[in-house]
PDB file of C-alpha atoms in Angstrom:
ATOM      1  CA  MET Y 340      94.847 276.623 -74.902  1.00 57.00           C
ATOM      2  CA  GLU Y 341      96.849 274.135 -72.400  1.00 68.00           C
ATOM      3  CA  GLU Y 342      93.375 272.017 -72.628  1.00 66.00           C
ATOM      4  CA  ALA Y 343      93.606 271.847 -76.320  1.00 64.00           C
ATOM      5  CA  ASN Y 344      97.091 270.744 -76.289  1.00 74.00           C
ATOM      6  CA  ALA Y 345      96.874 267.925 -73.850  1.00 74.00           C
ATOM      7  CA  MET Y 346      93.882 266.866 -76.160  1.00 74.00           C
ATOM      8  CA  ASP Y 347      96.365 266.721 -79.098  1.00 77.00           C
ATOM      9  CA  LYS Y 348      98.816 264.858 -76.808  1.00 85.00           C
ATOM     10  CA  LYS Y 349      96.316 262.430 -76.153  1.00 86.00           C
ATOM     11  CA  TYR Y 350      94.894 261.878 -79.669  1.00 86.00           C
ATOM     12  CA  GLU Y 351      98.482 261.783 -80.799  1.00 90.00           C
ATOM     13  CA  ARG Y 352      99.144 258.917 -78.382  1.00 93.00           C
ATOM     14  CA  LYS Y 353      96.223 257.118 -79.574  1.00 91.00           C
ATOM     15  CA  ILE Y 354      97.167 257.269 -83.268  1.00 91.00           C
ATOM     16  CA  ARG Y 355     100.836 255.981 -81.899  1.00 94.00           C
ATOM     17  CA  ILE Y 356      99.038 252.957 -80.546  1.00 95.00           C
ATOM     18  CA  ARG Y 357      96.920 252.212 -83.703  1.00 93.00           C
ATOM     19  CA  VAL Y 358     100.040 252.443 -85.880  1.00 95.00           C
ATOM     20  CA  THR Y 359     101.639 249.777 -83.357  1.00 96.00           C
ATOM     21  CA  ILE Y 360      98.622 247.595 -83.477  1.00 95.00           C
ATOM     22  CA  LEU Y 361      98.591 247.766 -87.278  1.00 95.00           C
ATOM     23  CA  ALA Y 362     102.290 246.831 -87.572  1.00 96.00           C
ATOM     24  CA  LEU Y 363     101.923 243.895 -85.190  1.00 96.00           C
ATOM     25  CA  SER Y 364      98.862 242.603 -87.094  1.00 94.00           C
ATOM     26  CA  ALA Y 365     101.114 242.994 -90.426  1.00 95.00           C
ATOM     27  CA  ILE Y 366     103.746 241.004 -88.882  1.00 97.00           C
ATOM     28  CA  PHE Y 367     101.168 238.372 -87.550  1.00 94.00           C
ATOM     29  CA  ILE Y 368      99.954 238.052 -90.979  1.00 93.00           C
ATOM     30  CA  VAL Y 369     103.580 237.707 -92.407  1.00 94.00           C
ATOM     31  CA  ALA Y 370     104.324 234.988 -89.763  1.00 94.00           C
ATOM     32  CA  LEU Y 371     101.025 233.239 -90.611  1.00 89.00           C
ATOM     33  CA  THR Y 372     101.855 233.080 -94.142  1.00 88.00           C
ATOM     34  CA  ILE Y 373     105.223 231.712 -93.614  1.00 90.00           C
ATOM     35  CA  VAL Y 374     103.775 229.100 -91.181  1.00 89.00           C
ATOM     36  CA  MET Y 375     101.219 228.142 -93.662  1.00 84.00           C
ATOM     37  CA  ALA Y 376     103.880 227.856 -96.546  1.00 82.00           C
ATOM     38  CA  TYR Y 377     106.369 225.731 -94.387  1.00 85.00           C
ATOM     39  CA  CYS Y 378     103.383 223.170 -93.244  1.00 82.00           C
ATOM     40  CA  GLY Y 379     102.319 222.835 -96.671  1.00 74.00           C
ATOM     41  CA  GLY Y 380      98.680 222.827 -97.652  1.00 66.00           C
ATOM     42  CA  GLY Y 381      96.242 220.038 -98.598  1.00 60.00           C
ATOM     43  CA  ASP Y 382      95.852 217.767-101.545  1.00 61.00           C
ATOM     44  CA  SER Y 383      95.900 220.203-104.409  1.00 62.00           C
ATOM     45  CA  ARG Y 384      93.901 217.741-106.422  1.00 64.00           C
ATOM     46  CA  VAL Y 385      91.124 218.119-103.707  1.00 69.00           C
ATOM     47  CA  VAL Y 386      91.527 222.048-102.845  1.00 76.00           C
ATOM     48  CA  PRO Y 387      90.589 223.949-105.898  1.00 81.00           C
ATOM     49  CA  SER Y 388      92.777 226.607-107.277  1.00 83.00           C
ATOM     50  CA  TYR Y 389      89.995 229.461-106.680  1.00 87.00           C
ATOM     51  CA  ALA Y 390      90.300 228.545-102.863  1.00 86.00           C
ATOM     52  CA  LEU Y 391      93.923 228.893-102.770  1.00 82.00           C
ATOM     53  CA  GLN Y 392      93.848 232.111-104.931  1.00 88.00           C
ATOM     54  CA  PHE Y 393      91.216 233.571-102.607  1.00 89.00           C
ATOM     55  CA  GLY Y 394      93.680 232.688 -99.592  1.00 86.00           C
ATOM     56  CA  SER Y 395      96.350 234.496-101.274  1.00 88.00           C
ATOM     57  CA  LEU Y 396      94.616 237.484-102.413  1.00 92.00           C
ATOM     58  CA  SER Y 397      93.004 237.808 -98.759  1.00 91.00           C
ATOM     59  CA  ILE Y 398      96.544 238.050 -97.458  1.00 91.00           C
ATOM     60  CA  VAL Y 399      97.761 240.384-100.005  1.00 94.00           C
ATOM     61  CA  ILE Y 400      94.763 242.759 -99.585  1.00 94.00           C
ATOM     62  CA  SER Y 401      95.037 242.711 -95.993  1.00 93.00           C
ATOM     63  CA  LEU Y 402      98.822 243.567 -95.912  1.00 95.00           C
ATOM     64  CA  VAL Y 403      98.097 246.301 -98.519  1.00 97.00           C
ATOM     65  CA  TYR Y 404      95.175 247.826 -96.422  1.00 95.00           C
ATOM     66  CA  LEU Y 405      97.579 247.638 -93.245  1.00 95.00           C
ATOM     67  CA  PHE Y 406     100.478 249.251 -94.899  1.00 96.00           C
ATOM     68  CA  VAL Y 407      97.988 252.012 -96.375  1.00 97.00           C
ATOM     69  CA  ARG Y 408      96.593 252.614 -92.949  1.00 95.00           C
ATOM     70  CA  ILE Y 409      99.862 252.798 -91.193  1.00 96.00           C
ATOM     71  CA  LYS Y 410     101.248 255.331 -93.997  1.00 96.00           C
ATOM     72  CA  PHE Y 411      98.233 257.486 -93.494  1.00 94.00           C
ATOM     73  CA  TYR Y 412      98.552 257.439 -89.705  1.00 93.00           C
ATOM     74  CA  SER Y 413     102.297 258.254 -89.956  1.00 94.00           C
ATOM     75  CA  ASP Y 414     101.524 261.173 -92.102  1.00 92.00           C
ATOM     76  CA  LEU Y 415      98.874 262.380 -89.882  1.00 89.00           C
ATOM     77  CA  LEU Y 416     101.404 262.325 -86.941  1.00 90.00           C
ATOM     78  CA  LYS Y 417     103.760 264.458 -89.045  1.00 91.00           C
ATOM     79  CA  ASP Y 418     101.067 267.121 -89.803  1.00 88.00           C
ATOM     80  CA  LYS Y 419      99.985 268.861 -86.740  1.00 84.00           C
ATOM     81  CA  PHE Y 420      97.293 270.797 -88.857  1.00 85.00           C
ATOM     82  CA  LYS Y 421      95.893 267.567 -90.237  1.00 86.00           C
ATOM     83  CA  LEU Y 422      95.940 265.785 -86.644  1.00 84.00           C
ATOM     84  CA  ARG Y 423      94.102 268.491 -85.086  1.00 84.00           C
ATOM     85  CA  GLN Y 424      91.345 268.483 -88.139  1.00 83.00           C
ATOM     86  CA  PHE Y 425      90.804 264.814 -87.440  1.00 81.00           C
ATOM     87  CA  ASN Y 426      90.780 265.420 -83.588  1.00 82.00           C
ATOM     88  CA  ASP Y 427      87.357 266.982 -84.090  1.00 82.00           C
ATOM     89  CA  PRO Y 428      85.248 265.628 -81.135  1.00 82.00           C
ATOM     90  CA  GLU Y 429      82.005 265.846 -83.471  1.00 85.00           C
ATOM     91  CA  ARG Y 430      83.594 263.879 -86.174  1.00 83.00           C
ATOM     92  CA  ILE Y 431      84.938 261.475 -83.975  1.00 82.00           C
ATOM     93  CA  GLU Y 432      81.532 260.804 -82.005  1.00 87.00           C
ATOM     94  CA  TYR Y 433      79.861 260.433 -85.410  1.00 86.00           C
ATOM     95  CA  LYS Y 434      82.327 258.018 -86.770  1.00 85.00           C
ATOM     96  CA  ARG Y 435      81.903 255.981 -83.549  1.00 87.00           C
ATOM     97  CA  ARG Y 436      78.266 256.000 -83.493  1.00 88.00           C
ATOM     98  CA  LEU Y 437      78.153 254.891 -87.270  1.00 86.00           C
ATOM     99  CA  HIS Y 438      80.842 251.948 -86.410  1.00 86.00           C
ATOM    100  CA  GLU Y 439      78.643 250.971 -83.086  1.00 88.00           C
ATOM    101  CA  LYS Y 440      75.261 250.912 -85.147  1.00 86.00           C
ATOM    102  CA  SER Y 441      76.850 248.704 -88.080  1.00 84.00           C
ATOM    103  CA  GLY Y 442      78.292 246.182 -85.888  1.00 84.00           C
ATOM    104  CA  GLY Y 443      80.875 247.743 -83.920  1.00 86.00           C
ATOM    105  CA  ASP Y 444      83.861 245.791 -82.202  1.00 85.00           C
ATOM    106  CA  ILE Y 445      81.916 242.602 -82.002  1.00 89.00           C
ATOM    107  CA  TRP Y 446      81.504 242.693 -85.860  1.00 89.00           C
ATOM    108  CA  THR Y 447      85.072 243.449 -86.308  1.00 87.00           C
ATOM    109  CA  ILE Y 448      86.315 240.503 -84.214  1.00 90.00           C
ATOM    110  CA  THR Y 449      83.916 237.822 -85.747  1.00 90.00           C
ATOM    111  CA  PHE Y 450      84.795 239.210 -89.166  1.00 90.00           C
ATOM    112  CA  ILE Y 451      88.571 238.926 -88.623  1.00 90.00           C
ATOM    113  CA  MET Y 452      88.167 235.249 -86.957  1.00 91.00           C
ATOM    114  CA  SER Y 453      85.880 234.105 -89.776  1.00 91.00           C
ATOM    115  CA  GLU Y 454      88.236 235.659 -92.571  1.00 91.00           C
ATOM    116  CA  LEU Y 455      91.302 233.765 -90.732  1.00 90.00           C
ATOM    117  CA  VAL Y 456      89.545 230.468 -90.649  1.00 90.00           C
ATOM    118  CA  THR Y 457      88.465 230.858 -94.361  1.00 91.00           C
ATOM    119  CA  VAL Y 458      92.175 231.614 -95.438  1.00 89.00           C
ATOM    120  CA  ILE Y 459      93.697 228.973 -93.332  1.00 88.00           C
ATOM    121  CA  SER Y 460      90.791 226.386 -94.510  1.00 88.00           C
ATOM    122  CA  ALA Y 461      91.424 227.204 -98.092  1.00 85.00           C
ATOM    123  CA  GLU Y 462      94.490 225.436 -97.745  1.00 83.00           C
ATOM    124  CA  TYR Y 463      93.078 222.220 -96.418  1.00 83.00           C
ATOM    125  CA  SER Y 464      89.189 221.516 -96.774  1.00 84.00           C
ATOM    126  CA  VAL Y 465      87.043 222.579 -99.636  1.00 87.00           C
ATOM    127  CA  ASP Y 466      83.896 222.178 -97.508  1.00 89.00           C
ATOM    128  CA  ALA Y 467      85.349 224.507 -94.465  1.00 89.00           C
ATOM    129  CA  PHE Y 468      86.287 226.934 -97.207  1.00 91.00           C
ATOM    130  CA  HIS Y 469      83.099 227.250 -98.501  1.00 92.00           C
ATOM    131  CA  ALA Y 470      81.398 227.494 -95.327  1.00 93.00           C
ATOM    132  CA  GLY Y 471      83.817 230.117 -94.230  1.00 92.00           C
ATOM    133  CA  LEU Y 472      83.438 232.004 -97.612  1.00 93.00           C
ATOM    134  CA  ILE Y 473      79.831 232.269 -97.022  1.00 95.00           C
ATOM    135  CA  LEU Y 474      80.340 233.465 -93.556  1.00 93.00           C
ATOM    136  CA  VAL Y 475      82.864 236.298 -94.845  1.00 93.00           C
ATOM    137  CA  MET Y 476      80.397 237.098 -97.703  1.00 94.00           C
ATOM    138  CA  THR Y 477      77.373 237.518 -95.361  1.00 94.00           C
ATOM    139  CA  HIS Y 478      79.442 239.572 -92.868  1.00 92.00           C
ATOM    140  CA  LEU Y 479      80.490 241.999 -95.444  1.00 92.00           C
ATOM    141  CA  LEU Y 480      76.976 242.201 -96.947  1.00 94.00           C
ATOM    142  CA  VAL Y 481      75.394 242.850 -93.515  1.00 92.00           C
ATOM    143  CA  LYS Y 482      78.117 245.329 -92.536  1.00 91.00           C
ATOM    144  CA  ALA Y 483      77.519 247.165 -95.683  1.00 92.00           C
ATOM    145  CA  ILE Y 484      73.637 247.279 -95.579  1.00 93.00           C
ATOM    146  CA  TYR Y 485      73.743 248.536 -91.893  1.00 89.00           C
ATOM    147  CA  TYR Y 486      76.589 251.071 -92.383  1.00 88.00           C
ATOM    148  CA  PHE Y 487      75.072 252.558 -95.513  1.00 90.00           C
ATOM    149  CA  TYR Y 488      71.578 252.706 -94.163  1.00 90.00           C
ATOM    150  CA  TYR Y 489      72.889 254.247 -90.862  1.00 87.00           C
ATOM    151  CA  LYS Y 490      74.939 256.883 -92.609  1.00 85.00           C
ATOM    152  CA  LYS Y 491      72.076 257.728 -94.972  1.00 86.00           C
ATOM    153  CA  PHE Y 492      69.229 257.794 -92.500  1.00 82.00           C
ATOM    154  CA  SER Y 493      70.783 258.520 -89.400  1.00 74.00           C
ATOM    155  CA  LYS Y 494      69.771 261.862 -87.637  1.00 63.00           C
ATOM    156  CA  GLU Y 495      72.524 262.289 -85.386  1.00 55.00           C
TER     157      GLU Y 495
END
């Protein structure tokens, strides 16, 4: 019983760290948006409107995603039964393996960086925006293919 309680406390601490990281990410995105608005963008005659719309939409989707995850984890922390359900070692190991096989942390970091470059370049350069957009779409396509392949055919 004591061991299970210690595992729950450890998992609860991990969830609190996730909430903090998500909140800091949201603050960073808002700060970046303010800086980009303050600095102004490129020449609107050169930068197409769809590039600016992509940048704005990416920011909004990112913030919505972060707030939904923060809400989910906060609700999880309030409900001890759900917390214990999500702390199932078999489930955690399956999710971890699926994540690692479909790119892992390296994929996540490179995707975030390429998305950041694409959003910023949407304000200033059409060519850089198009290159970044191709990179982001390729990242998403490769991740989706690997994720669903390993989810369907993995025998673990």
